[in-house]
Short mmCIF file of C-alpha atoms in Angstrom, two decimals:
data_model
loop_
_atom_site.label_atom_id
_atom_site.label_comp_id
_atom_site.label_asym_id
_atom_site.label_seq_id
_atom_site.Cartn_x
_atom_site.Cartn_y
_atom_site.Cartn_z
CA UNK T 1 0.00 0.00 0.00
CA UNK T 2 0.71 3.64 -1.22
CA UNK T 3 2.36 5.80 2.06
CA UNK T 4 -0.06 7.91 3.50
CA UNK T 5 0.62 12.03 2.48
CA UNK T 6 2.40 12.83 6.28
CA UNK T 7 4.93 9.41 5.36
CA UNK T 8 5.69 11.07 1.70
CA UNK T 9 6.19 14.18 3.59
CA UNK T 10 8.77 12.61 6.14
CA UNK T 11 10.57 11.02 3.07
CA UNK T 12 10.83 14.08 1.37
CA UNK T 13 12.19 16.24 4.33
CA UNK T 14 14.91 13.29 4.96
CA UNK T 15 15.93 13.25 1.42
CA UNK T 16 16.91 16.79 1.53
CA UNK T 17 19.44 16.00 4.34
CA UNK T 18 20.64 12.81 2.90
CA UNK T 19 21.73 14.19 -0.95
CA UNK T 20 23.05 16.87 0.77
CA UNK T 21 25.82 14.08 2.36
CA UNK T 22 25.78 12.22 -0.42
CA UNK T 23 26.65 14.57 -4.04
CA UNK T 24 25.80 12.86 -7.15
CA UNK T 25 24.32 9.88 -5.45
CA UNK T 26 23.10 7.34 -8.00
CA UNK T 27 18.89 7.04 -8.27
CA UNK T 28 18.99 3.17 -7.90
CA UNK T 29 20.90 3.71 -4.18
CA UNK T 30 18.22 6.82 -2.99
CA UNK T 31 15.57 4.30 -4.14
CA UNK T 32 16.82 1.58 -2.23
CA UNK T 33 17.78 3.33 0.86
CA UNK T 34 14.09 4.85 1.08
CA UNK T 35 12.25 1.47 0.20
CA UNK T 36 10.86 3.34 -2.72
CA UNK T 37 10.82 2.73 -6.66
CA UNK T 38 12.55 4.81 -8.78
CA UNK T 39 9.90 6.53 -10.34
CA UNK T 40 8.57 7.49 -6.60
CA UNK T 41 11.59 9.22 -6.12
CA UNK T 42 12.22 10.90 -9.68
CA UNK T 43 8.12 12.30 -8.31
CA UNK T 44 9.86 13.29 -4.67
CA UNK T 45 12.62 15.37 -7.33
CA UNK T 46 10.31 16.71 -9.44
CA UNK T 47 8.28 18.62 -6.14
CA UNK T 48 11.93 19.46 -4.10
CA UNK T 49 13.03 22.03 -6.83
CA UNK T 50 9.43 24.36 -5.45
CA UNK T 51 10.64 24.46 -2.36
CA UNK T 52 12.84 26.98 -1.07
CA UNK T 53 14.04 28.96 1.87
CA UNK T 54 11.96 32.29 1.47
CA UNK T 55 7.99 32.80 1.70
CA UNK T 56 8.96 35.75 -0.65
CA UNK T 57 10.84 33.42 -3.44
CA UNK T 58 14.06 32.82 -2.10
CA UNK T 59 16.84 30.56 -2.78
CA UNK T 60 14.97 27.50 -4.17
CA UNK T 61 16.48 23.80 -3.98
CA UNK T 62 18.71 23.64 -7.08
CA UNK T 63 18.26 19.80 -7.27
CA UNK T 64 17.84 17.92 -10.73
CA UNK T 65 18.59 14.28 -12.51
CA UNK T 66 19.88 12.61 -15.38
CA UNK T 67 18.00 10.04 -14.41
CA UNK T 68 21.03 7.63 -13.26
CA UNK T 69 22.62 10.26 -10.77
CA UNK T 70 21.31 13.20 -8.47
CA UNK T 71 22.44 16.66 -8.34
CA UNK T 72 22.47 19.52 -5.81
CA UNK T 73 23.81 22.40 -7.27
CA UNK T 74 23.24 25.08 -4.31
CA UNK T 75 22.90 23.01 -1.20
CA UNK T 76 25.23 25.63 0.64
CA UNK T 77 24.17 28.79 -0.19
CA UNK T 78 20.43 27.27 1.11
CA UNK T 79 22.32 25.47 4.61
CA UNK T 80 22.75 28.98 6.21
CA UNK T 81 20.17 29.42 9.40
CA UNK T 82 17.49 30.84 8.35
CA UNK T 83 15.89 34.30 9.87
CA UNK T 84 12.28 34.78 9.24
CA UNK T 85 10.63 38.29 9.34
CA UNK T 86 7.70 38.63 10.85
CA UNK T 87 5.21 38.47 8.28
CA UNK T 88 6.91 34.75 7.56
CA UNK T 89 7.06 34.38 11.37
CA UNK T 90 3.05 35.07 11.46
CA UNK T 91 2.26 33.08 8.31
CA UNK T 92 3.93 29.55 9.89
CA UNK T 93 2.36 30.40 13.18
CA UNK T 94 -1.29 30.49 11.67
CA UNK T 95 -0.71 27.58 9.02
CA UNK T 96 0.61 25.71 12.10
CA UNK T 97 -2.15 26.19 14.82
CA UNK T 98 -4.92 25.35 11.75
CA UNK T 99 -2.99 22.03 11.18
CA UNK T 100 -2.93 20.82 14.61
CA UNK T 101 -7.04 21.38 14.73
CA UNK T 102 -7.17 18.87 11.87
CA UNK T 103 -9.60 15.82 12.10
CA UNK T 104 -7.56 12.49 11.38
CA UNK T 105 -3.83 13.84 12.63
CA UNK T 106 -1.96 11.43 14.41
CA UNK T 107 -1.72 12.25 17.72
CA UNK T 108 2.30 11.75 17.89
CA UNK T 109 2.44 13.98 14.78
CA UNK T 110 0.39 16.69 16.70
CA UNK T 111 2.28 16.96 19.59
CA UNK T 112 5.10 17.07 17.49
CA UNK T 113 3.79 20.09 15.87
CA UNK T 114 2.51 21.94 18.81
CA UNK T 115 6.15 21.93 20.47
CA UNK T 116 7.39 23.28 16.99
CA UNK T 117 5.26 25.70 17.25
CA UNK T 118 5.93 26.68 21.15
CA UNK T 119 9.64 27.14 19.72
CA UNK T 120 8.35 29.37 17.01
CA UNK T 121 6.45 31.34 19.32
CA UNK T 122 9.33 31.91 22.13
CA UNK T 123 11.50 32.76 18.84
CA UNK T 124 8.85 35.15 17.23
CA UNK T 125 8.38 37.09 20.11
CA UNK T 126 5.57 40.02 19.38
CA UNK T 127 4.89 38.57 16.17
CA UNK T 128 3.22 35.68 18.22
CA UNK T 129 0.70 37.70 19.65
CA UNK T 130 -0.32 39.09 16.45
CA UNK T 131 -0.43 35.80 15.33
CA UNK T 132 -3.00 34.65 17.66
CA UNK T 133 -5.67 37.08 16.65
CA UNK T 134 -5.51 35.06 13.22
CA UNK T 135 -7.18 31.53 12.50
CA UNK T 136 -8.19 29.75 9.52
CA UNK T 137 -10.89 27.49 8.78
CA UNK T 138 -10.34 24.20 6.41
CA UNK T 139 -13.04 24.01 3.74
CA UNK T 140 -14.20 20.71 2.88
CA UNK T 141 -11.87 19.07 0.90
CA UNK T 142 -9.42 20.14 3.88
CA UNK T 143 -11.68 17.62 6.41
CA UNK T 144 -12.30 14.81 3.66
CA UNK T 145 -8.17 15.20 3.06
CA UNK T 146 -7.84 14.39 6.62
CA UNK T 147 -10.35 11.42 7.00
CA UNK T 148 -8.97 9.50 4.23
CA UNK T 149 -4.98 10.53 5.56
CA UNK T 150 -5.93 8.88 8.78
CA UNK T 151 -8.26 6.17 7.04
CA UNK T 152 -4.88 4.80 5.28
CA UNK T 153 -2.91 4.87 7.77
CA UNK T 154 -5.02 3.01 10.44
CA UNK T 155 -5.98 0.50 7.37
CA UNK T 156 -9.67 1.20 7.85
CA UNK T 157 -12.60 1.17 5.45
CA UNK T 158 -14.46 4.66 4.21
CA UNK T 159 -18.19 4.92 3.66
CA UNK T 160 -18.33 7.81 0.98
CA UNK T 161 -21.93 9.53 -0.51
CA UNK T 162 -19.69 10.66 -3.74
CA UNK T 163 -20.44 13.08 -7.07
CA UNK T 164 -20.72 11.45 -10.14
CA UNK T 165 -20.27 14.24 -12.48
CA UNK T 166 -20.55 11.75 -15.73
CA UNK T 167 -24.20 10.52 -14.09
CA UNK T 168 -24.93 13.54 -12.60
CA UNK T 169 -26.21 11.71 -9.45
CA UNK T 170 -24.67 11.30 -5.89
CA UNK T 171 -23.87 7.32 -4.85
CA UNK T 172 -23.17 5.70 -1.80
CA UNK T 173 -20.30 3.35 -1.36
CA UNK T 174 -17.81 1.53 0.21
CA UNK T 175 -14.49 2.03 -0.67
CA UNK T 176 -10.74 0.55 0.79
CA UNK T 177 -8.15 3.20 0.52
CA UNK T 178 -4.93 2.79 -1.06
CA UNK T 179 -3.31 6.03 -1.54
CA UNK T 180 -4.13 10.08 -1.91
CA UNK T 181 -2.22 12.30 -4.76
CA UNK T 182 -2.62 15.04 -6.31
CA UNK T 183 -2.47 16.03 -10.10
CA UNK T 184 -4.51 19.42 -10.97
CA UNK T 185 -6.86 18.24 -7.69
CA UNK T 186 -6.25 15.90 -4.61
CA UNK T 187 -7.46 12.42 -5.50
CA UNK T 188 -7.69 9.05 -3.74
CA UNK T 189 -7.19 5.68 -5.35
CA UNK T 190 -9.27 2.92 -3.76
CA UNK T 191 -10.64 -0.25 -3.97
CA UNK T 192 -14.35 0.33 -4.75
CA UNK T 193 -16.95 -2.42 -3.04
CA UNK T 194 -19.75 -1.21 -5.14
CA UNK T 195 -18.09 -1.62 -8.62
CA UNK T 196 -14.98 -4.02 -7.61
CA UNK T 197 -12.57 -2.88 -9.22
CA UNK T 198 -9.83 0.13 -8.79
CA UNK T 199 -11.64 3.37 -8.92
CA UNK T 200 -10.40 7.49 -8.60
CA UNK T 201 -12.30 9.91 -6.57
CA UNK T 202 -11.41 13.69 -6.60
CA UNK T 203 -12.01 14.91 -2.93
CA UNK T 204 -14.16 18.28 -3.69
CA UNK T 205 -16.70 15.76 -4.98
CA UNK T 206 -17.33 13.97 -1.99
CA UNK T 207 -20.29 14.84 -0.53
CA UNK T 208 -19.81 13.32 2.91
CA UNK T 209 -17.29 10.50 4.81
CA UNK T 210 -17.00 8.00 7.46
CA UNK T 211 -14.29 5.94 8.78
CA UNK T 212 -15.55 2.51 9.35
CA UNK T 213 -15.08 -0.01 11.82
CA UNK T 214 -14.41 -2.83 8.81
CA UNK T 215 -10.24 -3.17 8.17
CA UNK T 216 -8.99 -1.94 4.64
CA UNK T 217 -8.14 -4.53 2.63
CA UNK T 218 -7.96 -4.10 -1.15
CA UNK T 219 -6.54 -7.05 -3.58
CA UNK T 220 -2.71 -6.92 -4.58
CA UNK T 221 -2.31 -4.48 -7.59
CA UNK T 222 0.16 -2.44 -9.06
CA UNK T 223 0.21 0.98 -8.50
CA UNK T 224 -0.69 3.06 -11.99
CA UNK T 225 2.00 5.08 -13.60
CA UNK T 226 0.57 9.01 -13.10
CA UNK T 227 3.87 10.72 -14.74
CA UNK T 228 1.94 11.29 -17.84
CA UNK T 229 -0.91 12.93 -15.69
CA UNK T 230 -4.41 11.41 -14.51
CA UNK T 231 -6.10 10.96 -17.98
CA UNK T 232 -4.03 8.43 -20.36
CA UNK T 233 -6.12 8.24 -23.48
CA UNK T 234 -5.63 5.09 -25.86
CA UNK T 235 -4.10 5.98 -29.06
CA UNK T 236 -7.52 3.99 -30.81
CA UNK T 237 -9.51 5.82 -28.22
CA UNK T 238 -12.73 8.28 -30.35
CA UNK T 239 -11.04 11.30 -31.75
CA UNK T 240 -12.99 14.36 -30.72
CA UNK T 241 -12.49 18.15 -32.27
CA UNK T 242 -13.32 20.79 -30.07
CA UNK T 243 -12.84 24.78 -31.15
CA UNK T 244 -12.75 27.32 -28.36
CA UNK T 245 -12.53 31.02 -28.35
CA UNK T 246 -9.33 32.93 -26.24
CA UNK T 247 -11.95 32.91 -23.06
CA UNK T 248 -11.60 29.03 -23.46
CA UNK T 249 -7.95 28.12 -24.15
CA UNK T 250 -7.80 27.09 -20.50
CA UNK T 251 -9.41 22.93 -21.91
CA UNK T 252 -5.67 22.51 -23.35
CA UNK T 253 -3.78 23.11 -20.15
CA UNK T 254 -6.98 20.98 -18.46
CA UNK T 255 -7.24 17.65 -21.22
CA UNK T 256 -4.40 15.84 -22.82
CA UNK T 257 -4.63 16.29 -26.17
CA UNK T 258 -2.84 15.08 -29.62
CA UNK T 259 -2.46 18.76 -30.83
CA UNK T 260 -3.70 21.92 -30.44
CA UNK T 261 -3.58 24.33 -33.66
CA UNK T 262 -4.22 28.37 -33.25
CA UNK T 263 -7.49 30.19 -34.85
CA UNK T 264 -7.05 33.48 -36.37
CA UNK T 265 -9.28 34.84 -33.17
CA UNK T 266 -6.91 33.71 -30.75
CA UNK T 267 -8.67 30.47 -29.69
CA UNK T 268 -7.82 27.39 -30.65
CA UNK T 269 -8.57 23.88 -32.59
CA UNK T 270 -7.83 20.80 -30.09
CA UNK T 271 -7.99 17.54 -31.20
CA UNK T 272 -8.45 14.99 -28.45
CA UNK T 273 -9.08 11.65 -27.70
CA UNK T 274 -11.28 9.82 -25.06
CA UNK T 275 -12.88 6.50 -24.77
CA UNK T 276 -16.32 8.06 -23.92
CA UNK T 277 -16.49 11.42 -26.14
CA UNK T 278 -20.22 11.66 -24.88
CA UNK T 279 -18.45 13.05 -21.20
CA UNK T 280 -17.71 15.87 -23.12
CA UNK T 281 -21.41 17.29 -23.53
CA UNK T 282 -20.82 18.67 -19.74
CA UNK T 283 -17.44 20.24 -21.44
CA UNK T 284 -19.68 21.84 -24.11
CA UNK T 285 -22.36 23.15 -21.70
CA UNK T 286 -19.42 24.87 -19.57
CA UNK T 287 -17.93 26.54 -22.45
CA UNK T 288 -21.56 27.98 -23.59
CA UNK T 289 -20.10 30.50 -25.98
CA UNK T 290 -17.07 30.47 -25.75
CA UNK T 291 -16.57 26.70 -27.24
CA UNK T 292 -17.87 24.24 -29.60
CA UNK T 293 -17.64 20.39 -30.40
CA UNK T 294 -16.55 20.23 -33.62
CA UNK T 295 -16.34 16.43 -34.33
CA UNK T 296 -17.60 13.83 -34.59
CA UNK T 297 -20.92 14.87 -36.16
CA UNK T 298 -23.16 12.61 -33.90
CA UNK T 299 -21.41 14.43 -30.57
CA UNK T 300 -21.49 17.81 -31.96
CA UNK T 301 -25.44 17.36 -32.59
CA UNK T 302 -25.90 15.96 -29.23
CA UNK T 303 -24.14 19.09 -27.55
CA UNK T 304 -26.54 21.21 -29.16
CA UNK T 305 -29.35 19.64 -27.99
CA UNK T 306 -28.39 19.21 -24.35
CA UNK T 307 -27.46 23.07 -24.39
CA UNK T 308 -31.04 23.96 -26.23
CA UNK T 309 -32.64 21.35 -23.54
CA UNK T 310 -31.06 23.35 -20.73
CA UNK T 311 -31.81 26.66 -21.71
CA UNK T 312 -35.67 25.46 -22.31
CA UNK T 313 -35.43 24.36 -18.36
CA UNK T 314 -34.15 27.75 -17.79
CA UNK T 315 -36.25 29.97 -19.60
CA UNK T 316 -39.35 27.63 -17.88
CA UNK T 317 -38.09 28.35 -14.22
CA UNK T 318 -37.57 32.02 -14.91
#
């Protein structure tokens, strides 16, 4: 089973110390040492090069691969002791105190936190006080986030009322955890009782959660490859044309696509492909104006009639 976020977070802050003892280390020995595959770590290296020393964009980790041997190219000029000013000082205090409220934190990992953040305080000085008239409140992806953290990591079932958008309908099922990510959204991987088989829920579309009682225990599988992002179309997948105006040039950086070819107005001609091109009448409906399904024929027809259908139900209620 996939580690849990807080694990992949404790990985990632120990490989920072260890390649900076180890210069040019070779992938195959960080993989090993870590009890990781490769590929987990080449993900760990692609997210260590956003983080940095400075709130404000400081010295970020100059860390990169040939994929055979690791490089740090700045790891002294970022070792210095850090000094944080007081709007930094303020920001870590608040993130800090909202974390340690969090449903589904280990308890270890809290009081962990909370003496961080005494040492913070005693180091802040008056900047704690002003902290402390701040507070922020998780939405709910935040609180889902945290039941299906501590659902992994105590091996327990989830009872989930989840949005279908491609049904439109809400469902109710039972699901065994195996790992959160995040690629665009935060997703979890599970074991789904109502379909068996491996299914992908994005958290803002969960409607409500429950930890059960019943342990976790989905079948043996391997893990899918998500370096080519969340969507993988099949190269004899439907090929689907859609055209959208500048307002709409946002679906290419959203859906893989073969290519993507500029209009004279700025917007541009994508050609895509997806097993089920009829998912993309909700993709035609959100563009309204500002996009159109070009091909197939049969899709673009059907588009037009779910859009005049909707504004029929609209006109009706008004």
């Amino acid at each position: 089973m996939a580690a849990n976020a807080i694990d992949q977070t404790r990985r990632m802050l120990s490989l920072v110390t260890y390649l900076r003892e180890r210069p040019g280390a070779y992938v195959a020995d960080v993989a090993r040492a870590f009890g990781i595959t490769e590929d987990e770590l080449i993900s760990d290296l692609d997210v260590l090069p956003l983080c940095g020393t400075s709130f404000r964009g400081g010295d970020l980790l100059d860390i990169d691969t040939d994929g055979e041997r690791i490089w740090w190219h700045n790891a002294d000029d970022v070792a210095a002791p850090l000094r944080l000013a007081a709007d930094e000082a303020t920001a870590l205090l608040v993130a800090a105190r909202a974390v340690t409220t969090l449903p589904g934190l280990r308890e270890s990992d809290r009081q962990a936190l909370l003496r961080a953040t005494a040492k913070l305080e005693a180091a802040a000085g008056d900047t704690a006080g002003a902290s402390s008239r701040l507070s922020v409140t998780f939405e709910s992806e935040g609180g889902v986030f945290a039941e299906v953290d501590r659902a992994i990591a105590e091996r327990r079932r989830l009872w989930l009322r989840y949005y279908s958008p491609a049904r439109d309908e809400l469902t109710e099922r039972e699901v065994d955890p195996i790992r959160l990510f995040a690629v665009g959204h935060t997703y979890m991987e599970a074991w789904c009782r109502l379909s068996e088989d491996r299914r992908t829920f994005r958290l803002d579309r969960v409607a409500a959660i429950r930890i059960l009682d019943e342990p976790s225990s989905p079948p043996e599988m391997e893990l899918r490859d998500l370096s080519a992002g969340l969507v993988q179309p099949a190269a004899d997948d439907p090929e689907v044309t859609v055209e959208v105006a500048p307002a709409g040039r946002w679906v290419a950086e959203y859906y893989p696509h073969d290519k993507a070819e500029e209009l004279p107005d700025g917007g541009l001609r994508i050609t895509l492909r997806t097993p089920d091109p009829a998912s993309l009448r909700r993709l035609a409906l959100r563009l309204g104006a500002d996009g159109r399904i070009v091909a197939p024929k049969e899709l673009a027809t059907s588009a037009r009639e779910a859009a005049r259908q909707a504004l029929a139900a609209y006109g009706e209620e008004l």
